[in-house]
């Protein structure tokens, strides 16, 4: 039986879905896509009818470069961001004044949800500029009156000094940068007693990484999820329960699909997150395939904010297929962090040897376990390989390397090197 709250929400979502469809008809791509799917905006009468609408994917947006997905005159756009495209042209994301307002409100809700209040000192240690994490968090934090330090990335020693000198309470950065920060602070013997909240996003991370970050930085760590195509960060965020992320259902309609067949999956089933934003003016999107793998959670949260999604466990395009088995880099990270003698710095190499996929994992030995020359290297290597085998279901080669010898990442970590060449 639906609660009154649920009915009111569904009513709001349907109204906004219809509005979004109307807005989408200002875009040539969507006029054509709906025609080809044989659907008119007026055919959508219930929320379930969304299944009749076609998907939008990253490639479509790229082909619309630069302004093919604008639903408003270009003059109404007050800001542009682009995604960090790894190949070819980036994707352009455009915002009206109303969009920037909505976005700041969403971020403000997230910051409030994790307990931050006016006057708290907040260091935003992500890339400012075209990346949405910088300005997105910045304006949301100012909206609720936090004291914002736009630290951006780089110069880690200076970042630590700022935390100490300004009495920083909360930090936002990527989880891999947070780990680097902890490492540098430990190396310097620097204490950061005022810091109590960490918000980490822009790359998937694991529960064991959370434990590690909380212990080493002395923070409560919250998972942040977003993507530039949906404004940026602020799509979903953890509440103090820290068991799954709240999607703001008034602004985003979410579905989970099987990434291969495109069929919709049920609650609790893991698949690709598909989002239809409900309030976007400049760039409305219909059923956008995020590529992120997660699930809709079974139970509503004890905090009363409604249904959550699970932690993002990978990207459908990050998924490695090794000898026919699906492997996510986050699974590897999870295993390595749980082993006290090795660290969370690793690189995965994939090669094809005699027509067979071979995976080699280079991982740093922890400083504490490294005495210049480890005596029982072979035994440790075997132990790591067997733990990986247990979780991944395939055998991997393990190479132990000295602490501090692998590259560190300030933005998104690049931990997989696939040397098999183009397979498809
Ligand atoms: Zn909650």
Tab-separated table of C-alpha atoms and ligand atoms in Angstrom:
chain	number	residue	atom	x	y	z
A	1	UNK	CA	0.000	0.000	0.000
A	2	UNK	CA	1.369	3.335	-1.018
A	3	UNK	CA	1.884	6.001	1.586
A	4	UNK	CA	0.429	9.432	1.085
A	5	UNK	CA	3.961	10.737	0.863
A	6	UNK	CA	4.625	8.194	-1.898
A	7	UNK	CA	1.534	9.292	-3.811
A	8	UNK	CA	2.437	12.935	-3.546
A	9	UNK	CA	5.940	12.156	-4.754
A	10	UNK	CA	4.687	10.074	-7.692
A	11	UNK	CA	2.316	12.890	-8.636
A	12	UNK	CA	5.166	15.375	-8.576
A	13	UNK	CA	7.457	13.071	-10.559
A	14	UNK	CA	4.847	12.495	-13.266
A	15	UNK	CA	4.161	16.202	-13.595
A	16	UNK	CA	7.889	16.913	-13.925
A	17	UNK	CA	8.402	14.012	-16.322
A	18	UNK	CA	5.766	15.489	-18.622
A	19	UNK	CA	7.412	18.899	-18.324
A	20	UNK	CA	10.818	17.370	-19.176
A	21	UNK	CA	9.380	15.609	-22.222
A	22	UNK	CA	7.884	18.889	-23.407
A	23	UNK	CA	11.228	20.608	-22.887
A	24	UNK	CA	13.008	17.817	-24.790
A	25	UNK	CA	10.964	18.563	-27.893
A	26	UNK	CA	13.049	21.715	-28.365
A	27	UNK	CA	15.920	19.374	-29.222
A	28	UNK	CA	16.151	17.884	-32.717
A	29	UNK	CA	17.684	14.657	-31.408
A	30	UNK	CA	14.678	13.966	-29.138
A	31	UNK	CA	12.026	14.929	-31.697
A	32	UNK	CA	13.585	12.317	-33.981
A	33	UNK	CA	14.222	9.727	-31.232
A	34	UNK	CA	10.616	9.837	-30.001
A	35	UNK	CA	9.279	9.656	-33.540
A	36	UNK	CA	11.439	6.600	-34.219
A	37	UNK	CA	10.224	4.978	-30.989
A	38	UNK	CA	6.637	5.711	-32.042
A	39	UNK	CA	5.874	7.688	-28.874
A	40	UNK	CA	4.403	11.143	-28.474
A	41	UNK	CA	5.008	13.109	-25.266
A	42	UNK	CA	1.233	12.940	-24.639
A	43	UNK	CA	1.354	9.105	-24.585
A	44	UNK	CA	3.191	9.191	-21.260
A	45	UNK	CA	0.375	9.047	-18.694
A	46	UNK	CA	1.964	7.108	-15.814
A	47	UNK	CA	5.484	6.805	-14.436
A	48	UNK	CA	5.701	3.256	-15.781
A	49	UNK	CA	5.207	4.598	-19.298
A	50	UNK	CA	8.787	5.865	-19.077
A	51	UNK	CA	9.786	2.389	-20.259
A	52	UNK	CA	8.362	3.242	-23.682
A	53	UNK	CA	10.882	6.046	-24.099
A	54	UNK	CA	14.260	5.534	-25.790
A	55	UNK	CA	17.573	5.663	-23.923
A	56	UNK	CA	20.135	8.423	-24.298
A	57	UNK	CA	23.801	7.515	-24.044
A	58	UNK	CA	27.133	9.244	-23.822
A	59	UNK	CA	27.799	8.748	-27.525
A	60	UNK	CA	24.604	10.658	-28.410
A	61	UNK	CA	25.747	13.607	-26.309
A	62	UNK	CA	29.201	13.541	-27.851
A	63	UNK	CA	27.701	13.589	-31.330
A	64	UNK	CA	25.654	16.618	-30.343
A	65	UNK	CA	28.849	18.567	-29.564
A	66	UNK	CA	28.812	21.415	-28.769
A	67	UNK	CA	25.225	22.697	-28.495
A	68	UNK	CA	23.077	19.989	-30.101
A	69	UNK	CA	21.321	19.157	-26.806
A	70	UNK	CA	20.310	22.668	-25.826
A	71	UNK	CA	16.588	23.088	-25.149
A	72	UNK	CA	16.907	26.828	-24.577
A	73	UNK	CA	18.420	29.602	-26.717
A	74	UNK	CA	22.218	29.663	-26.272
A	75	UNK	CA	21.898	33.173	-24.775
A	76	UNK	CA	19.986	31.724	-21.807
A	77	UNK	CA	22.968	29.561	-20.854
A	78	UNK	CA	24.897	31.130	-17.983
A	79	UNK	CA	27.549	28.455	-17.532
A	80	UNK	CA	29.165	25.589	-19.393
A	81	UNK	CA	31.045	22.612	-17.989
A	82	UNK	CA	32.482	19.718	-19.946
A	83	UNK	CA	33.080	16.132	-18.910
A	84	UNK	CA	36.566	14.725	-18.673
A	85	UNK	CA	36.400	12.985	-22.024
A	86	UNK	CA	39.251	10.537	-22.391
A	87	UNK	CA	38.936	10.175	-26.150
A	88	UNK	CA	37.687	12.577	-28.804
A	89	UNK	CA	35.521	15.590	-28.043
A	90	UNK	CA	34.291	16.132	-24.501
A	91	UNK	CA	30.601	16.326	-23.629
A	92	UNK	CA	29.242	19.807	-23.053
A	93	UNK	CA	26.906	20.426	-20.134
A	94	UNK	CA	25.003	23.718	-20.095
A	95	UNK	CA	23.134	25.457	-17.279
A	96	UNK	CA	20.505	28.165	-17.141
A	97	UNK	CA	20.314	30.394	-14.088
A	98	UNK	CA	17.499	28.161	-12.852
A	99	UNK	CA	19.672	25.069	-13.298
A	100	UNK	CA	22.484	26.571	-11.213
A	101	UNK	CA	19.941	27.402	-8.537
A	102	UNK	CA	18.553	23.852	-8.495
A	103	UNK	CA	22.060	22.410	-8.412
A	104	UNK	CA	23.171	24.555	-5.453
A	105	UNK	CA	20.014	23.524	-3.592
A	106	UNK	CA	20.757	19.835	-4.150
A	107	UNK	CA	24.326	20.177	-2.874
A	108	UNK	CA	23.084	22.245	0.073
A	109	UNK	CA	20.686	19.425	1.004
A	110	UNK	CA	23.530	16.898	0.937
A	111	UNK	CA	25.783	19.006	3.114
A	112	UNK	CA	22.954	19.607	5.571
A	113	UNK	CA	22.123	15.890	5.586
A	114	UNK	CA	25.643	14.977	6.768
A	115	UNK	CA	25.348	17.492	9.605
A	116	UNK	CA	27.238	20.524	8.317
A	117	UNK	CA	25.931	23.909	9.403
A	118	UNK	CA	26.554	27.628	8.930
A	119	UNK	CA	30.012	28.567	10.098
A	120	UNK	CA	31.610	25.145	9.611
A	121	UNK	CA	34.889	25.419	7.710
A	122	UNK	CA	34.904	23.476	4.447
A	123	UNK	CA	37.898	22.738	2.213
A	124	UNK	CA	37.020	21.832	-1.367
A	125	UNK	CA	40.059	19.894	-2.585
A	126	UNK	CA	38.927	18.951	-6.065
A	127	UNK	CA	39.730	20.364	-9.444
A	128	UNK	CA	38.043	23.714	-10.085
A	129	UNK	CA	37.266	24.646	-13.651
A	130	UNK	CA	35.457	22.541	-16.205
A	131	UNK	CA	35.127	19.607	-13.773
A	132	UNK	CA	31.759	19.974	-12.023
A	133	UNK	CA	32.973	18.868	-8.562
A	134	UNK	CA	34.685	22.184	-7.841
A	135	UNK	CA	32.124	24.895	-8.528
A	136	UNK	CA	29.206	22.539	-7.794
A	137	UNK	CA	30.196	21.936	-4.178
A	138	UNK	CA	31.463	25.488	-3.842
A	139	UNK	CA	28.138	27.212	-4.479
A	140	UNK	CA	26.120	24.608	-2.562
A	141	UNK	CA	28.384	25.098	0.463
A	142	UNK	CA	28.105	28.890	0.279
A	143	UNK	CA	24.329	28.564	0.077
A	144	UNK	CA	24.150	27.102	3.596
A	145	UNK	CA	26.768	29.494	4.932
A	146	UNK	CA	29.796	27.248	5.263
A	147	UNK	CA	33.154	29.019	5.279
A	148	UNK	CA	34.484	27.760	1.958
A	149	UNK	CA	38.169	27.295	1.103
A	150	UNK	CA	38.470	26.706	-2.671
A	151	UNK	CA	41.710	24.750	-2.245
A	152	UNK	CA	41.472	22.807	-5.536
A	153	UNK	CA	44.048	20.040	-6.019
A	154	UNK	CA	47.806	19.820	-5.736
A	155	UNK	CA	50.440	20.912	-3.235
A	156	UNK	CA	49.418	18.437	-0.576
A	157	UNK	CA	51.618	19.916	2.151
A	158	UNK	CA	49.922	23.274	1.637
A	159	UNK	CA	46.523	21.529	1.790
A	160	UNK	CA	47.440	20.077	5.185
A	161	UNK	CA	48.642	23.479	6.420
A	162	UNK	CA	45.331	25.045	5.399
A	163	UNK	CA	43.399	22.371	7.276
A	164	UNK	CA	45.464	23.135	10.382
A	165	UNK	CA	45.624	26.939	10.064
A	166	UNK	CA	41.963	27.532	9.144
A	167	UNK	CA	40.591	24.882	11.494
A	168	UNK	CA	38.930	22.951	8.664
A	169	UNK	CA	36.005	20.730	9.748
A	170	UNK	CA	35.009	19.107	6.471
A	171	UNK	CA	36.806	18.183	3.275
A	172	UNK	CA	35.617	17.120	-0.178
A	173	UNK	CA	37.991	15.260	-2.509
A	174	UNK	CA	38.399	11.982	-4.363
A	175	UNK	CA	38.953	8.965	-2.097
A	176	UNK	CA	42.328	8.292	-3.707
A	177	UNK	CA	43.446	11.853	-3.025
A	178	UNK	CA	42.204	11.555	0.570
A	179	UNK	CA	44.407	8.504	0.981
A	180	UNK	CA	47.363	10.430	-0.419
A	181	UNK	CA	46.627	13.306	1.959
A	182	UNK	CA	46.600	10.886	4.907
A	183	UNK	CA	49.875	9.406	3.789
A	184	UNK	CA	51.602	12.786	3.471
A	185	UNK	CA	50.200	13.961	6.829
A	186	UNK	CA	51.479	10.785	8.524
A	187	UNK	CA	54.891	11.252	6.880
A	188	UNK	CA	55.067	14.798	8.265
A	189	UNK	CA	53.672	13.822	11.642
A	190	UNK	CA	50.957	16.444	11.017
A	191	UNK	CA	47.792	16.315	13.139
A	192	UNK	CA	44.439	17.625	11.889
A	193	UNK	CA	42.257	17.612	15.019
A	194	UNK	CA	39.483	19.921	13.722
A	195	UNK	CA	38.679	17.732	10.722
A	196	UNK	CA	35.609	15.560	11.362
A	197	UNK	CA	33.786	15.072	8.046
A	198	UNK	CA	35.036	13.706	4.735
A	199	UNK	CA	32.947	13.661	1.558
A	200	UNK	CA	34.435	11.514	-1.142
A	201	UNK	CA	33.309	10.992	-4.716
A	202	UNK	CA	34.065	11.064	-8.471
A	203	UNK	CA	35.346	7.482	-8.421
A	204	UNK	CA	34.015	4.223	-6.975
A	205	UNK	CA	35.412	3.214	-3.595
A	206	UNK	CA	34.797	0.453	-1.104
A	207	UNK	CA	33.735	-0.095	2.500
A	208	UNK	CA	37.262	-1.124	3.455
A	209	UNK	CA	38.546	2.134	1.961
A	210	UNK	CA	36.017	3.939	4.184
A	211	UNK	CA	37.330	2.220	7.314
A	212	UNK	CA	40.878	3.082	6.321
A	213	UNK	CA	40.130	6.749	5.562
A	214	UNK	CA	38.146	7.224	8.759
A	215	UNK	CA	40.936	5.756	10.845
A	216	UNK	CA	43.752	7.663	9.184
A	217	UNK	CA	42.080	11.072	8.734
A	218	UNK	CA	39.927	10.995	11.862
A	219	UNK	CA	36.752	11.737	9.901
A	220	UNK	CA	33.315	10.278	9.339
A	221	UNK	CA	33.388	9.476	5.623
A	222	UNK	CA	30.388	9.975	3.325
A	223	UNK	CA	29.958	8.732	-0.223
A	224	UNK	CA	28.985	11.324	-2.835
A	225	UNK	CA	27.597	10.474	-6.255
A	226	UNK	CA	26.886	12.534	-9.313
A	227	UNK	CA	27.735	13.013	-12.953
A	228	UNK	CA	28.159	16.092	-15.094
A	229	UNK	CA	25.270	15.141	-17.349
A	230	UNK	CA	22.979	15.522	-14.264
A	231	UNK	CA	24.503	18.906	-13.245
A	232	UNK	CA	27.448	17.203	-11.467
A	233	UNK	CA	27.760	15.992	-7.874
A	234	UNK	CA	24.598	16.059	-5.798
A	235	UNK	CA	22.571	13.302	-7.500
A	236	UNK	CA	22.862	10.945	-4.521
A	237	UNK	CA	24.602	11.129	-1.166
A	238	UNK	CA	24.867	9.159	2.046
A	239	UNK	CA	22.924	10.163	5.131
A	240	UNK	CA	24.296	9.504	8.642
A	241	UNK	CA	23.129	5.854	8.360
A	242	UNK	CA	25.896	5.436	5.755
A	243	UNK	CA	24.301	2.417	4.165
A	244	UNK	CA	23.422	3.348	0.603
A	245	UNK	CA	22.926	6.750	-1.014
A	246	UNK	CA	19.790	8.879	-1.110
A	247	UNK	CA	18.644	9.876	-4.575
A	248	UNK	CA	16.736	13.122	-4.635
A	249	UNK	CA	13.549	11.669	-6.092
A	250	UNK	CA	11.942	15.046	-6.683
A	251	UNK	CA	14.705	15.884	-9.159
A	252	UNK	CA	15.708	12.518	-10.617
A	253	UNK	CA	13.669	9.552	-11.830
A	254	UNK	CA	15.815	6.421	-11.546
A	255	UNK	CA	15.726	2.951	-13.081
A	256	UNK	CA	18.131	-0.001	-13.027
A	257	UNK	CA	18.576	-1.954	-16.248
A	258	UNK	CA	20.510	-4.956	-17.459
A	259	UNK	CA	23.413	-3.262	-19.303
A	260	UNK	CA	23.352	-5.872	-22.050
A	261	UNK	CA	19.618	-6.296	-22.798
A	262	UNK	CA	18.345	-2.892	-21.638
A	263	UNK	CA	15.552	-4.672	-19.693
A	264	UNK	CA	14.451	-3.031	-16.479
A	265	UNK	CA	15.557	-4.848	-13.301
A	266	UNK	CA	13.771	-5.058	-9.964
A	267	UNK	CA	14.658	-3.711	-6.537
A	268	UNK	CA	17.757	-5.410	-5.152
A	269	UNK	CA	19.078	-6.449	-8.557
A	270	UNK	CA	22.428	-5.037	-9.606
A	271	UNK	CA	22.640	-3.325	-13.001
A	272	UNK	CA	23.212	-0.034	-14.790
A	273	UNK	CA	21.712	3.142	-13.342
A	274	UNK	CA	19.490	5.052	-15.784
A	275	UNK	CA	18.367	8.564	-14.824
A	276	UNK	CA	15.768	10.925	-16.217
A	277	UNK	CA	16.362	14.334	-14.648
A	278	UNK	CA	13.077	16.064	-13.771
A	279	UNK	CA	14.086	19.691	-13.351
A	280	UNK	CA	16.790	20.375	-15.934
A	281	UNK	CA	16.048	23.349	-18.170
A	282	UNK	CA	19.039	23.850	-20.480
A	283	UNK	CA	19.727	20.177	-21.156
A	284	UNK	CA	16.806	17.899	-20.364
A	285	UNK	CA	17.694	14.243	-20.846
A	286	UNK	CA	15.545	11.168	-21.272
A	287	UNK	CA	16.577	7.849	-19.715
A	288	UNK	CA	20.273	8.668	-19.622
A	289	UNK	CA	22.485	5.585	-19.321
A	290	UNK	CA	25.029	6.516	-16.658
A	291	UNK	CA	27.213	3.436	-17.135
A	292	UNK	CA	27.377	3.159	-13.330
A	293	UNK	CA	26.620	-0.188	-11.724
A	294	UNK	CA	24.435	-0.199	-8.615
A	295	UNK	CA	21.041	-1.395	-7.315
A	296	UNK	CA	17.888	0.051	-5.803
A	297	UNK	CA	17.847	-0.911	-2.141
A	298	UNK	CA	15.101	-3.072	-0.643
A	299	UNK	CA	14.208	-1.101	2.461
A	300	UNK	CA	13.497	2.544	2.910
A	301	UNK	CA	16.033	4.302	5.087
A	302	UNK	CA	15.452	4.726	8.798
A	303	UNK	CA	16.095	8.469	8.361
A	304	UNK	CA	12.851	8.845	6.369
A	305	UNK	CA	14.348	10.188	3.130
A	306	UNK	CA	13.023	7.346	1.011
A	307	UNK	CA	14.561	4.713	-1.221
A	308	UNK	CA	18.320	4.620	-1.707
A	309	UNK	CA	20.746	3.225	-4.244
A	310	UNK	CA	23.635	1.000	-3.218
A	311	UNK	CA	27.234	2.091	-3.379
A	312	UNK	CA	28.465	2.296	-7.003
A	313	UNK	CA	30.543	-0.822	-7.559
A	314	UNK	CA	31.961	0.021	-10.947
A	315	UNK	CA	31.146	1.212	-14.418
A	316	UNK	CA	29.635	-0.970	-17.066
A	317	UNK	CA	32.539	0.120	-19.274
A	318	UNK	CA	35.126	-0.400	-16.476
A	319	UNK	CA	33.985	-3.956	-16.130
A	320	UNK	CA	36.853	-6.170	-17.194
A	321	UNK	CA	36.072	-9.439	-18.833
A	322	UNK	CA	38.955	-11.774	-17.982
A	323	UNK	CA	38.659	-15.261	-19.393
A	324	UNK	CA	34.915	-14.769	-19.574
A	325	UNK	CA	34.562	-13.641	-15.947
A	326	UNK	CA	33.384	-10.146	-15.003
A	327	UNK	CA	35.853	-8.356	-12.764
A	328	UNK	CA	35.532	-4.841	-11.334
A	329	UNK	CA	38.672	-2.983	-10.182
A	330	UNK	CA	36.769	-2.100	-6.981
A	331	UNK	CA	36.688	-5.791	-6.034
A	332	UNK	CA	40.469	-5.936	-6.305
A	333	UNK	CA	40.800	-2.832	-4.165
A	334	UNK	CA	38.496	-4.329	-1.552
A	335	UNK	CA	40.657	-7.455	-1.220
A	336	UNK	CA	43.961	-5.584	-1.096
A	337	UNK	CA	42.838	-3.109	1.560
A	338	UNK	CA	41.665	-5.931	3.794
A	339	UNK	CA	45.194	-7.409	3.850
A	340	UNK	CA	47.387	-5.677	6.458
A	341	UNK	CA	50.730	-6.268	4.711
A	342	UNK	CA	49.853	-4.656	1.399
A	343	UNK	CA	48.438	-1.246	0.607
A	344	UNK	CA	45.736	0.319	-1.426
A	345	UNK	CA	48.133	1.431	-4.146
A	346	UNK	CA	47.989	-0.981	-7.030
A	347	UNK	CA	47.945	-1.253	-10.816
A	348	UNK	CA	46.222	-3.976	-12.794
A	349	UNK	CA	47.834	-5.091	-16.046
A	350	UNK	CA	45.922	-7.235	-18.504
A	351	UNK	CA	47.721	-9.034	-21.281
A	352	UNK	CA	46.892	-11.673	-23.794
A	353	UNK	CA	49.416	-14.495	-23.706
A	354	UNK	CA	48.930	-17.415	-26.104
A	355	UNK	CA	45.307	-16.326	-26.677
A	356	UNK	CA	44.595	-16.325	-22.943
A	357	UNK	CA	43.903	-13.301	-20.762
A	358	UNK	CA	46.481	-12.862	-18.016
A	359	UNK	CA	45.950	-10.423	-15.179
A	360	UNK	CA	48.928	-9.144	-13.191
A	361	UNK	CA	48.429	-7.019	-10.101
A	362	UNK	CA	51.275	-4.847	-8.929
A	363	UNK	CA	50.729	-3.819	-5.330
A	364	UNK	CA	52.808	-1.868	-2.846
A	365	UNK	CA	53.863	-3.525	0.378
A	366	UNK	CA	52.856	-1.434	3.388
A	367	UNK	CA	55.603	0.693	4.867
A	368	UNK	CA	55.193	-0.966	8.261
A	369	UNK	CA	55.642	-4.449	6.771
A	370	UNK	CA	58.571	-3.405	4.609
A	371	UNK	CA	61.948	-3.659	6.278
A	372	UNK	CA	63.962	-2.714	3.207
A	373	UNK	CA	63.940	-6.298	2.097
A	374	UNK	CA	61.063	-8.587	2.920
A	375	UNK	CA	62.225	-12.051	3.882
A	376	UNK	CA	59.037	-13.916	3.228
A	377	UNK	CA	58.077	-12.263	-0.035
A	378	UNK	CA	57.100	-15.502	-1.740
A	379	UNK	CA	54.750	-16.440	1.088
A	380	UNK	CA	53.089	-13.014	1.136
A	381	UNK	CA	52.716	-13.037	-2.641
A	382	UNK	CA	51.032	-16.409	-2.483
A	383	UNK	CA	48.693	-15.233	0.259
A	384	UNK	CA	47.631	-12.139	-1.743
A	385	UNK	CA	47.069	-14.240	-4.865
A	386	UNK	CA	44.942	-16.748	-2.997
A	387	UNK	CA	42.775	-14.020	-1.398
A	388	UNK	CA	42.242	-12.463	-4.844
A	389	UNK	CA	41.368	-15.865	-6.267
A	390	UNK	CA	38.750	-16.388	-3.551
A	391	UNK	CA	36.962	-13.134	-4.362
A	392	UNK	CA	37.405	-12.814	-8.128
A	393	UNK	CA	37.124	-16.459	-9.031
A	394	UNK	CA	40.188	-16.323	-11.298
A	395	UNK	CA	43.913	-16.719	-10.790
A	396	UNK	CA	46.060	-13.605	-11.039
A	397	UNK	CA	49.788	-13.009	-10.972
A	398	UNK	CA	50.849	-10.792	-8.064
A	399	UNK	CA	53.938	-8.604	-8.049
A	400	UNK	CA	54.909	-6.927	-4.769
A	401	UNK	CA	56.650	-3.587	-5.075
A	402	UNK	CA	58.279	-1.152	-2.639
A	403	UNK	CA	56.139	1.352	-0.729
A	404	UNK	CA	55.822	4.665	-2.557
A	405	UNK	CA	56.899	3.266	-5.934
A	406	UNK	CA	53.544	3.351	-7.773
A	407	UNK	CA	52.023	6.564	-9.162
A	408	UNK	CA	49.671	8.654	-6.963
A	409	UNK	CA	46.528	10.250	-8.379
A	410	UNK	CA	45.083	13.627	-7.486
A	411	UNK	CA	42.021	13.275	-9.673
A	412	UNK	CA	40.402	10.047	-10.762
A	413	UNK	CA	42.725	7.104	-10.259
A	414	UNK	CA	43.775	5.144	-13.346
A	415	UNK	CA	44.533	1.704	-12.051
A	416	UNK	CA	43.928	-0.536	-15.038
A	417	UNK	CA	46.258	-0.954	-17.999
A	418	UNK	CA	44.662	-3.197	-20.601
A	419	UNK	CA	47.327	-4.288	-23.076
A	420	UNK	CA	45.195	-6.759	-24.986
A	421	UNK	CA	44.620	-4.323	-27.844
A	422	UNK	CA	41.300	-3.569	-29.426
A	423	UNK	CA	38.995	-6.533	-29.048
A	424	UNK	CA	35.716	-5.119	-30.277
B	1	LIG	ZN1	18.834	7.867	5.224
